[in-house]
Amino acid sequence: MNVWIVAVGEPLPIEQSNERLLRAGIFSKMLAARGHQVTWWTSTFLHMKKRHLFDSDRVVEVEPGVRMRLLHGLAYDSNVSLRRLIDHWIIGRKFAGQAASEPRPDLILCSFPTIELSLEAVKYGRRESVPVVLDVRDLWPDIFVALAPRGLRSLVRLVLAPYFSMTRRAFEGASTVVAINEGFVDWGVKRAGRMRTSRDRAFPMGYPDVEPSEGAITIAGKFWNDLGVAGDGVFKAIFVGNIGRQFEFEPIVEVARRMACEPVQFIICGTGNFSETLLRLSKELPNILLPGWVGSDEIWTLMRMSQVGLAPYHAEESFTHSLPNKALEYFSAGLPMISSLPGALQTLLETAQCGVTYANRDADALEAALRRLLFDPDLRQRLGDNARALFKSQFSAAHVYSEMIDHLETLLAAKSAPT
């Protein structure tokens, strides 16, 4: 197959040698390993780091079978901003203009959102008779209505009416809906105005289970040692991800303050809009370490030096219905998880017995969960073993995305079969 992947906002394999790849990055490599040709359409703007990788459109050959078409748009500092909306419009228009210069693909897999790119991919697919699979990652624009104050939701929905219209048109024109969970598949099919079929399937986020080289682990270990990460005998609670509005870091800071004289260290990795505020809140706390953005080798090593992974999510609808990639990352290392997210993740932590959920904004409950794992190593070991077993059986990227490639190959074979 000649496959186009259309996805923005993910880490790119050309940023640095050990960049932590997510769904599109991992999937493109696995497609190429199967012998397929991949063109990944994305943006030059690094959403997580809030900066451009290039100052103009680029075409980059990543590896045999994988090339990237990077479209230059508008930089933005805030995830909720007019500049971001303008950027999405620019990238959508650029895709529409440049797609015609590329060899026609056999299939397009497009992440939703963004709304604009999804609609343009569907328009191209309809015009060129190319099947388009929309992969639902988030419930745009519904989520923006849900986040608005109750009394303003009707007004917000009215303002966003063009985006609701574009979303409906995108799903109506898509050949198939896949998503990171069953609820998101149903949501997409409902927007398409049709019944769900066997073509519409859920594939959870997958996480790679690849151990770095011995040399890379040694270098990463020295990196953490030089930064002051404590060795054995100190309970290390870690967070890896975007330091943004979707997380509640204040309870972590409060608990760190309470436990400042105890053998507990909090390592919070990442960058984002809340980074400066978090730095200010924690500047007098020696048991909080903020190393900034780190690579995949450092993440792999840190998780295996630590005792628990933190997931301090706000209880937003787009999170409560899904399993965040952060959970799979922690599970891959056999790390018990302490989460503030109700819904699907809480149910999984309870049924698989691999973590603890505390109430949003409740520092007392977070402290109690931490102390429970701190003083009960047998419980910690049991939860960690369960987490690792769950990952291997359900969330390994090799397993999840192999099934997803099989599904796409089946869809294309069915389209090509004589009638």
CSV table of C-alpha atoms in Angstrom, one decimal:
chain,number,residue,atom,x,y,z
A,1,MET,CA,0.0,0.0,0.0
A,2,ASN,CA,0.9,3.6,-0.5
A,3,VAL,CA,-0.5,5.2,2.6
A,4,TRP,CA,-0.9,8.8,3.7
A,5,ILE,CA,-0.9,9.4,7.4
A,6,VAL,CA,-2.3,12.9,8.2
A,7,ALA,CA,-1.6,13.8,11.8
A,8,VAL,CA,-0.3,16.9,13.6
A,9,GLY,CA,0.6,17.6,17.2
A,10,GLU,CA,2.7,14.5,17.7
A,11,PRO,CA,6.5,14.2,18.4
A,12,LEU,CA,8.4,13.8,15.2
A,13,PRO,CA,11.2,11.2,14.5
A,14,ILE,CA,13.3,14.0,13.0
A,15,GLU,CA,13.4,16.1,16.2
A,16,GLN,CA,16.1,14.1,17.9
A,17,SER,CA,17.5,10.6,17.8
A,18,ASN,CA,15.6,9.3,20.8
A,19,GLU,CA,12.4,11.2,20.5
A,20,ARG,CA,9.4,9.5,22.2
A,21,LEU,CA,7.0,8.7,19.3
A,22,LEU,CA,3.3,8.3,19.7
A,23,ARG,CA,0.6,6.7,17.5
A,24,ALA,CA,1.4,8.2,14.1
A,25,GLY,CA,5.1,7.9,14.5
A,26,ILE,CA,5.0,4.3,15.7
A,27,PHE,CA,2.4,3.3,13.1
A,28,SER,CA,4.3,4.8,10.2
A,29,LYS,CA,7.4,2.8,11.1
A,30,MET,CA,5.4,-0.4,11.4
A,31,LEU,CA,3.7,0.2,8.1
A,32,ALA,CA,7.1,0.6,6.4
A,33,ALA,CA,8.4,-2.6,8.1
A,34,ARG,CA,5.5,-4.4,6.5
A,35,GLY,CA,6.6,-3.2,3.1
A,36,HIS,CA,4.2,-0.3,2.7
A,37,GLN,CA,5.1,3.2,1.5
A,38,VAL,CA,4.2,6.0,3.9
A,39,THR,CA,3.9,9.7,3.5
A,40,TRP,CA,3.2,11.4,6.8
A,41,TRP,CA,1.6,14.9,6.4
A,42,THR,CA,2.1,17.0,9.5
A,43,SER,CA,3.1,20.5,10.6
A,44,THR,CA,6.5,22.1,11.1
A,45,PHE,CA,5.1,23.4,14.5
A,46,LEU,CA,6.0,21.3,17.5
A,47,HIS,CA,2.8,21.4,19.5
A,48,MET,CA,4.3,20.0,22.7
A,49,LYS,CA,7.3,22.4,22.6
A,50,LYS,CA,5.5,25.4,21.1
A,51,ARG,CA,8.1,26.1,18.4
A,52,HIS,CA,8.7,25.5,14.7
A,53,LEU,CA,11.1,22.8,13.6
A,54,PHE,CA,11.5,24.5,10.2
A,55,ASP,CA,10.7,28.0,9.0
A,56,SER,CA,9.1,26.8,5.7
A,57,ASP,CA,7.4,23.8,4.2
A,58,ARG,CA,9.7,20.7,4.0
A,59,VAL,CA,9.9,17.2,2.6
A,60,VAL,CA,12.1,14.9,4.7
A,61,GLU,CA,13.0,11.3,4.0
A,62,VAL,CA,12.9,9.7,7.4
A,63,GLU,CA,13.9,6.2,6.6
A,64,PRO,CA,13.3,3.7,3.8
A,65,GLY,CA,9.5,3.7,3.2
A,66,VAL,CA,8.7,6.7,5.3
A,67,ARG,CA,8.8,10.3,4.2
A,68,MET,CA,7.3,13.4,5.8
A,69,ARG,CA,5.6,16.4,4.2
A,70,LEU,CA,5.8,19.2,6.8
A,71,LEU,CA,3.5,22.2,6.3
A,72,HIS,CA,4.4,25.6,7.8
A,73,GLY,CA,1.7,27.4,9.6
A,74,LEU,CA,1.3,29.8,12.5
A,75,ALA,CA,3.0,29.5,15.9
A,76,TYR,CA,0.8,29.7,19.0
A,77,ASP,CA,1.6,29.8,22.7
A,78,SER,CA,-1.8,28.7,24.0
A,79,ASN,CA,-3.7,25.6,23.1
A,80,VAL,CA,-6.9,27.6,23.3
A,81,SER,CA,-6.4,30.6,21.1
A,82,LEU,CA,-7.3,32.3,17.9
A,83,ARG,CA,-3.8,31.8,16.6
A,84,ARG,CA,-4.2,28.0,16.9
A,85,LEU,CA,-7.5,28.1,15.0
A,86,ILE,CA,-5.8,30.2,12.3
A,87,ASP,CA,-2.9,27.7,12.2
A,88,HIS,CA,-5.3,24.8,11.7
A,89,TRP,CA,-7.0,26.6,8.8
A,90,ILE,CA,-3.6,27.4,7.2
A,91,ILE,CA,-2.4,23.8,7.5
A,92,GLY,CA,-5.7,22.5,6.1
A,93,ARG,CA,-5.5,24.8,3.1
A,94,LYS,CA,-1.8,23.9,2.4
A,95,PHE,CA,-2.7,20.2,2.5
A,96,ALA,CA,-5.5,20.8,0.0
A,97,GLY,CA,-3.2,22.7,-2.3
A,98,GLN,CA,-0.1,20.4,-2.1
A,99,ALA,CA,-1.9,17.0,-2.1
A,100,ALA,CA,-2.5,17.2,-5.8
A,101,SER,CA,1.3,17.2,-6.5
A,102,GLU,CA,1.8,13.9,-4.7
A,103,PRO,CA,1.3,10.4,-6.3
A,104,ARG,CA,-2.2,9.2,-5.5
A,105,PRO,CA,-2.3,7.0,-2.3
A,106,ASP,CA,-4.1,3.8,-1.9
A,107,LEU,CA,-5.5,4.8,1.5
A,108,ILE,CA,-5.5,7.8,3.9
A,109,LEU,CA,-5.4,7.5,7.6
A,110,CYS,CA,-6.2,10.9,9.1
A,111,SER,CA,-6.2,11.7,12.8
A,112,PHE,CA,-9.3,13.6,14.1
A,113,PRO,CA,-8.8,16.4,15.1
A,114,THR,CA,-7.8,18.6,13.5
A,115,ILE,CA,-11.2,19.3,11.9
A,116,GLU,CA,-9.8,21.2,8.9
A,117,LEU,CA,-7.3,18.5,7.9
A,118,SER,CA,-9.9,15.8,8.3
A,119,LEU,CA,-12.3,17.6,6.1
A,120,GLU,CA,-9.7,18.3,3.4
A,121,ALA,CA,-8.5,14.7,3.5
A,122,VAL,CA,-12.1,13.5,3.0
A,123,LYS,CA,-12.6,16.0,0.1
A,124,TYR,CA,-9.4,14.7,-1.6
A,125,GLY,CA,-10.5,11.1,-1.0
A,126,ARG,CA,-13.9,11.6,-2.5
A,127,ARG,CA,-12.5,13.4,-5.5
A,128,GLU,CA,-9.8,10.8,-6.2
A,129,SER,CA,-11.7,7.7,-5.1
A,130,VAL,CA,-9.3,7.0,-2.2
A,131,PRO,CA,-10.7,5.5,1.0
A,132,VAL,CA,-10.2,7.8,4.0
A,133,VAL,CA,-10.2,6.4,7.6
A,134,LEU,CA,-10.7,8.9,10.3
A,135,ASP,CA,-9.0,8.0,13.6
A,136,VAL,CA,-10.8,9.8,16.4
A,137,ARG,CA,-8.4,11.0,19.2
A,138,ASP,CA,-10.6,13.8,20.7
A,139,LEU,CA,-14.1,15.0,20.6
A,140,TRP,CA,-13.9,18.3,18.8
A,141,PRO,CA,-15.8,20.6,18.8
A,142,ASP,CA,-18.0,19.1,21.4
A,143,ILE,CA,-15.4,19.3,24.1
A,144,PHE,CA,-15.2,23.1,23.9
A,145,VAL,CA,-18.9,23.3,24.6
A,146,ALA,CA,-18.6,21.0,27.5
A,147,LEU,CA,-15.7,23.1,29.0
A,148,ALA,CA,-17.8,26.3,28.8
A,149,PRO,CA,-19.8,27.6,31.8
A,150,ARG,CA,-23.2,25.9,31.7
A,151,GLY,CA,-25.0,29.2,31.1
A,152,LEU,CA,-22.9,30.0,28.0
A,153,ARG,CA,-22.9,26.6,26.3
A,154,SER,CA,-25.7,27.5,23.9
A,155,LEU,CA,-23.8,30.6,22.8
A,156,VAL,CA,-20.6,28.7,22.4
A,157,ARG,CA,-22.3,26.1,20.3
A,158,LEU,CA,-23.7,28.8,18.1
A,159,VAL,CA,-20.3,30.4,17.7
A,160,LEU,CA,-18.8,27.0,16.8
A,161,ALA,CA,-21.6,26.1,14.4
A,162,PRO,CA,-19.2,26.2,11.4
A,163,TYR,CA,-16.9,23.6,13.1
A,164,PHE,CA,-19.9,21.4,13.9
A,165,SER,CA,-20.8,21.5,10.2
A,166,MET,CA,-17.3,20.7,9.1
A,167,THR,CA,-17.1,17.8,11.5
A,168,ARG,CA,-20.4,16.4,10.2
A,169,ARG,CA,-19.2,16.7,6.6
A,170,ALA,CA,-15.9,15.1,7.4
A,171,PHE,CA,-17.4,12.0,9.0
A,172,GLU,CA,-20.2,11.7,6.4
A,173,GLY,CA,-17.5,11.5,3.7
A,174,ALA,CA,-15.1,9.1,5.5
A,175,SER,CA,-15.0,5.5,4.5
A,176,THR,CA,-14.4,4.2,8.0
A,177,VAL,CA,-14.2,5.4,11.5
A,178,VAL,CA,-11.5,4.0,13.9
A,179,ALA,CA,-10.7,5.5,17.3
A,180,ILE,CA,-8.8,5.0,20.5
A,181,ASN,CA,-11.9,3.6,22.3
A,182,GLU,CA,-15.3,2.2,21.6
A,183,GLY,CA,-17.1,5.4,22.8
A,184,PHE,CA,-15.2,7.5,20.3
A,185,VAL,CA,-16.0,5.1,17.5
A,186,ASP,CA,-19.7,5.5,18.3
A,187,TRP,CA,-19.3,9.2,18.4
A,188,GLY,CA,-17.7,9.3,15.0
A,189,VAL,CA,-20.3,7.0,13.4
A,190,LYS,CA,-23.1,9.1,14.9
A,191,ARG,CA,-21.6,12.2,13.3
A,192,ALA,CA,-21.5,10.3,10.0
A,193,GLY,CA,-25.3,9.8,10.3
A,194,ARG,CA,-25.1,6.0,9.7
A,195,MET,CA,-25.1,2.7,11.5
A,196,ARG,CA,-21.9,1.2,12.8
A,197,THR,CA,-20.4,-1.6,10.8
A,198,SER,CA,-17.6,-4.1,11.1
A,199,ARG,CA,-15.3,-1.6,9.4
A,200,ASP,CA,-15.6,0.7,12.4
A,201,ARG,CA,-13.3,-0.4,15.1
A,202,ALA,CA,-11.5,0.7,18.3
A,203,PHE,CA,-7.7,0.4,18.6
A,204,PRO,CA,-6.3,1.7,21.8
A,205,MET,CA,-3.2,3.8,22.0
A,206,GLY,CA,-0.2,1.5,21.8
A,207,TYR,CA,3.2,2.0,23.5
A,208,PRO,CA,6.5,0.5,22.3
A,209,ASP,CA,8.1,-2.2,24.4
A,210,VAL,CA,11.7,-1.6,23.2
A,211,GLU,CA,14.7,-1.6,25.6
A,212,PRO,CA,17.4,1.0,24.8
A,213,SER,CA,20.9,-0.1,24.2
A,214,GLU,CA,23.1,-0.8,27.2
A,215,GLY,CA,25.1,2.3,26.4
A,216,ALA,CA,22.1,4.5,26.1
A,217,ILE,CA,20.8,3.3,29.5
A,218,THR,CA,24.2,4.1,31.1
A,219,ILE,CA,24.2,7.6,29.6
A,220,ALA,CA,20.6,8.1,30.8
A,221,GLY,CA,21.4,6.9,34.3
A,222,LYS,CA,24.3,9.4,34.5
A,223,PHE,CA,21.9,12.1,33.3
A,224,TRP,CA,19.5,11.5,36.1
A,225,ASN,CA,22.3,11.1,38.7
A,226,ASP,CA,23.8,14.4,37.6
A,227,LEU,CA,20.4,16.1,38.0
A,228,GLY,CA,20.0,14.8,41.5
A,229,VAL,CA,17.6,12.0,41.2
A,230,ALA,CA,18.0,9.9,44.3
A,231,GLY,CA,19.1,6.3,44.3
A,232,ASP,CA,17.8,3.3,46.2
A,233,GLY,CA,16.0,4.0,49.5
A,234,VAL,CA,14.1,7.0,48.2
A,235,PHE,CA,10.5,6.6,46.9
A,236,LYS,CA,10.3,8.3,43.5
A,237,ALA,CA,7.0,9.5,42.1
A,238,ILE,CA,7.2,10.6,38.5
A,239,PHE,CA,5.2,12.5,35.9
A,240,VAL,CA,6.1,12.5,32.2
A,241,GLY,CA,4.1,14.6,29.8
A,242,ASN,CA,2.9,18.0,28.8
A,243,ILE,CA,2.9,20.6,31.7
A,244,GLY,CA,-0.5,22.0,30.6
A,245,ARG,CA,-4.0,22.9,31.6
A,246,GLN,CA,-5.3,19.3,31.4
A,247,PHE,CA,-3.4,18.5,34.6
A,248,GLU,CA,-3.7,19.5,38.3
A,249,PHE,CA,-0.2,20.0,39.7
A,250,GLU,CA,-1.2,22.0,42.8
A,251,PRO,CA,-2.1,18.9,44.8
A,252,ILE,CA,1.3,17.3,44.0
A,253,VAL,CA,3.1,20.5,45.1
A,254,GLU,CA,1.1,20.5,48.4
A,255,VAL,CA,1.8,16.9,49.1
A,256,ALA,CA,5.5,17.4,48.3
A,257,ARG,CA,5.5,20.3,50.8
A,258,ARG,CA,4.0,18.0,53.5
A,259,MET,CA,6.5,15.2,52.8
A,260,ALA,CA,9.5,17.5,52.4
A,261,CYS,CA,11.4,15.8,55.3
A,262,GLU,CA,10.6,12.2,54.2
A,263,PRO,CA,12.4,9.9,51.7
A,264,VAL,CA,10.2,10.9,48.8
A,265,GLN,CA,11.1,12.6,45.6
A,266,PHE,CA,8.8,14.0,42.9
A,267,ILE,CA,10.3,14.2,39.3
A,268,ILE,CA,8.0,16.1,36.9
A,269,CYS,CA,9.3,15.8,33.3
A,270,GLY,CA,8.0,18.0,30.4
A,271,THR,CA,7.2,21.5,29.2
A,272,GLY,CA,4.1,23.4,28.6
A,273,ASN,CA,2.0,26.4,29.4
A,274,PHE,CA,2.0,25.7,33.1
A,275,SER,CA,5.8,25.2,33.4
A,276,GLU,CA,6.6,28.7,34.8
A,277,THR,CA,3.8,28.5,37.3
A,278,LEU,CA,4.9,25.1,38.4
A,279,LEU,CA,8.4,26.3,38.8
A,280,ARG,CA,7.3,29.2,40.9
A,281,LEU,CA,5.0,27.0,43.1
A,282,SER,CA,7.8,24.4,43.7
A,283,LYS,CA,10.9,26.6,43.8
A,284,GLU,CA,11.4,26.2,47.6
A,285,LEU,CA,10.8,22.4,47.6
A,286,PRO,CA,14.0,20.4,47.3
A,287,ASN,CA,12.0,17.2,46.8
A,288,ILE,CA,10.5,18.3,43.5
A,289,LEU,CA,12.7,18.1,40.4
A,290,LEU,CA,11.8,19.7,37.1
A,291,PRO,CA,14.2,18.5,34.4
A,292,GLY,CA,12.1,19.8,31.4
A,293,TRP,CA,11.6,17.8,28.2
A,294,VAL,CA,13.5,14.5,28.1
A,295,GLY,CA,14.0,11.8,25.5
A,296,SER,CA,12.8,8.3,25.3
A,297,ASP,CA,16.0,6.7,26.7
A,298,GLU,CA,15.8,9.0,29.7
A,299,ILE,CA,12.1,8.2,30.2
A,300,TRP,CA,12.7,4.5,29.9
A,301,THR,CA,15.5,4.6,32.5
A,302,LEU,CA,13.6,6.9,34.9
A,303,MET,CA,10.5,4.8,35.0
A,304,ARG,CA,12.6,1.8,36.0
A,305,MET,CA,14.3,3.8,38.8
A,306,SER,CA,10.9,4.9,40.2
A,307,GLN,CA,8.2,3.4,42.3
A,308,VAL,CA,5.0,5.1,41.0
A,309,GLY,CA,3.7,7.1,38.0
A,310,LEU,CA,1.4,10.1,38.6
A,311,ALA,CA,-1.5,11.1,36.3
A,312,PRO,CA,-3.1,14.2,37.8
A,313,TYR,CA,-5.7,14.8,35.2
A,314,HIS,CA,-8.6,17.2,35.3
A,315,ALA,CA,-11.9,15.2,34.9
A,316,GLU,CA,-12.7,16.5,31.4
A,317,GLU,CA,-15.1,14.4,29.2
A,318,SER,CA,-12.5,13.8,26.5
A,319,PHE,CA,-10.2,12.2,29.1
A,320,THR,CA,-12.8,10.3,31.2
A,321,HIS,CA,-13.9,8.2,28.2
A,322,SER,CA,-10.4,7.2,27.2
A,323,LEU,CA,-7.2,5.6,28.3
A,324,PRO,CA,-4.4,8.2,28.1
A,325,ASN,CA,-1.1,7.3,26.6
A,326,LYS,CA,0.5,8.2,30.0
A,327,ALA,CA,-1.1,5.1,31.6
A,328,LEU,CA,0.3,2.8,28.9
A,329,GLU,CA,3.7,4.3,29.3
A,330,TYR,CA,3.7,3.6,33.1
A,331,PHE,CA,2.2,0.1,32.6
A,332,SER,CA,5.0,-0.7,30.1
A,333,ALA,CA,7.6,-0.3,32.9
A,334,GLY,CA,5.5,-2.1,35.5
A,335,LEU,CA,4.9,1.1,37.4
A,336,PRO,CA,1.8,1.3,39.7
A,337,MET,CA,-0.2,4.4,38.8
A,338,ILE,CA,-1.8,7.0,41.0
A,339,SER,CA,-4.5,8.9,39.0
A,340,SER,CA,-7.1,11.5,39.5
A,341,LEU,CA,-9.1,10.6,36.4
A,342,PRO,CA,-12.5,9.0,36.9
A,343,GLY,CA,-14.2,7.0,34.1
A,344,ALA,CA,-12.4,4.5,31.9
A,345,LEU,CA,-9.0,4.7,33.5
A,346,GLN,CA,-10.4,4.4,37.0
A,347,THR,CA,-12.3,1.3,36.0
A,348,LEU,CA,-9.2,-0.3,34.5
A,349,LEU,CA,-7.0,0.5,37.5
A,350,GLU,CA,-9.6,-1.1,39.8
A,351,THR,CA,-10.4,-4.2,37.7
A,352,ALA,CA,-6.8,-4.9,36.7
A,353,GLN,CA,-5.6,-3.9,40.2
A,354,CYS,CA,-2.7,-1.9,38.9
A,355,GLY,CA,-3.2,1.5,40.5
A,356,VAL,CA,-5.1,3.9,42.7
A,357,THR,CA,-7.5,6.7,41.9
A,358,TYR,CA,-7.9,9.8,44.1
A,359,ALA,CA,-10.5,12.6,43.8
A,360,ASN,CA,-9.7,15.7,41.8
A,361,ARG,CA,-8.0,18.5,43.7
A,362,ASP,CA,-7.9,16.4,46.8
A,363,ALA,CA,-4.3,16.7,48.2
A,364,ASP,CA,-5.3,14.6,51.3
A,365,ALA,CA,-6.4,11.7,49.1
A,366,LEU,CA,-3.3,12.0,47.0
A,367,GLU,CA,-1.1,11.9,50.1
A,368,ALA,CA,-2.9,8.9,51.5
A,369,ALA,CA,-2.4,7.0,48.2
A,370,LEU,CA,1.3,7.8,48.1
A,371,ARG,CA,1.8,6.8,51.7
A,372,ARG,CA,-0.1,3.6,51.1
A,373,LEU,CA,2.3,2.6,48.4
A,374,LEU,CA,5.3,4.0,50.2
A,375,PHE,CA,4.8,1.8,53.3
A,376,ASP,CA,3.5,-1.3,51.5
A,377,PRO,CA,6.2,-2.6,49.1
A,378,ASP,CA,4.3,-5.9,48.7
A,379,LEU,CA,1.2,-4.0,47.4
A,380,ARG,CA,3.5,-1.9,45.2
A,381,GLN,CA,5.0,-5.0,43.7
A,382,ARG,CA,1.7,-6.6,43.1
A,383,LEU,CA,0.2,-3.6,41.4
A,384,GLY,CA,3.3,-3.2,39.3
A,385,ASP,CA,3.3,-6.8,38.2
A,386,ASN,CA,-0.4,-6.5,37.2
A,387,ALA,CA,0.4,-3.3,35.3
A,388,ARG,CA,3.1,-5.0,33.3
A,389,ALA,CA,1.0,-8.0,32.5
A,390,LEU,CA,-1.9,-5.8,31.4
A,391,PHE,CA,0.4,-3.9,29.1
A,392,LYS,CA,1.8,-7.0,27.5
A,393,SER,CA,-1.6,-8.5,26.9
A,394,GLN,CA,-3.5,-5.4,25.6
A,395,PHE,CA,-1.4,-2.3,25.0
A,396,SER,CA,1.9,-3.2,23.4
A,397,ALA,CA,2.4,-1.2,20.2
A,398,ALA,CA,3.5,-4.3,18.3
A,399,HIS,CA,0.2,-6.0,19.2
A,400,VAL,CA,-2.2,-3.0,18.8
A,401,TYR,CA,-0.8,-1.5,15.6
A,402,SER,CA,-0.2,-4.9,13.9
A,403,GLU,CA,-4.0,-5.5,14.3
A,404,MET,CA,-4.7,-2.0,13.0
A,405,ILE,CA,-2.5,-2.6,9.9
A,406,ASP,CA,-4.3,-5.9,9.3
A,407,HIS,CA,-7.6,-4.0,9.5
A,408,LEU,CA,-6.5,-1.4,6.9
A,409,GLU,CA,-5.2,-4.0,4.6
A,410,THR,CA,-8.5,-5.8,4.8
A,411,LEU,CA,-10.4,-2.6,4.1
A,412,LEU,CA,-8.3,-2.0,1.0
A,413,ALA,CA,-8.6,-5.6,-0.2
A,414,ALA,CA,-12.4,-5.4,0.2
A,415,LYS,CA,-12.5,-2.2,-1.8
A,416,SER,CA,-10.3,-3.7,-4.6
A,417,ALA,CA,-12.1,-7.0,-4.8
A,418,PRO,CA,-14.2,-7.5,-7.9
A,419,THR,CA,-18.0,-7.3,-7.5
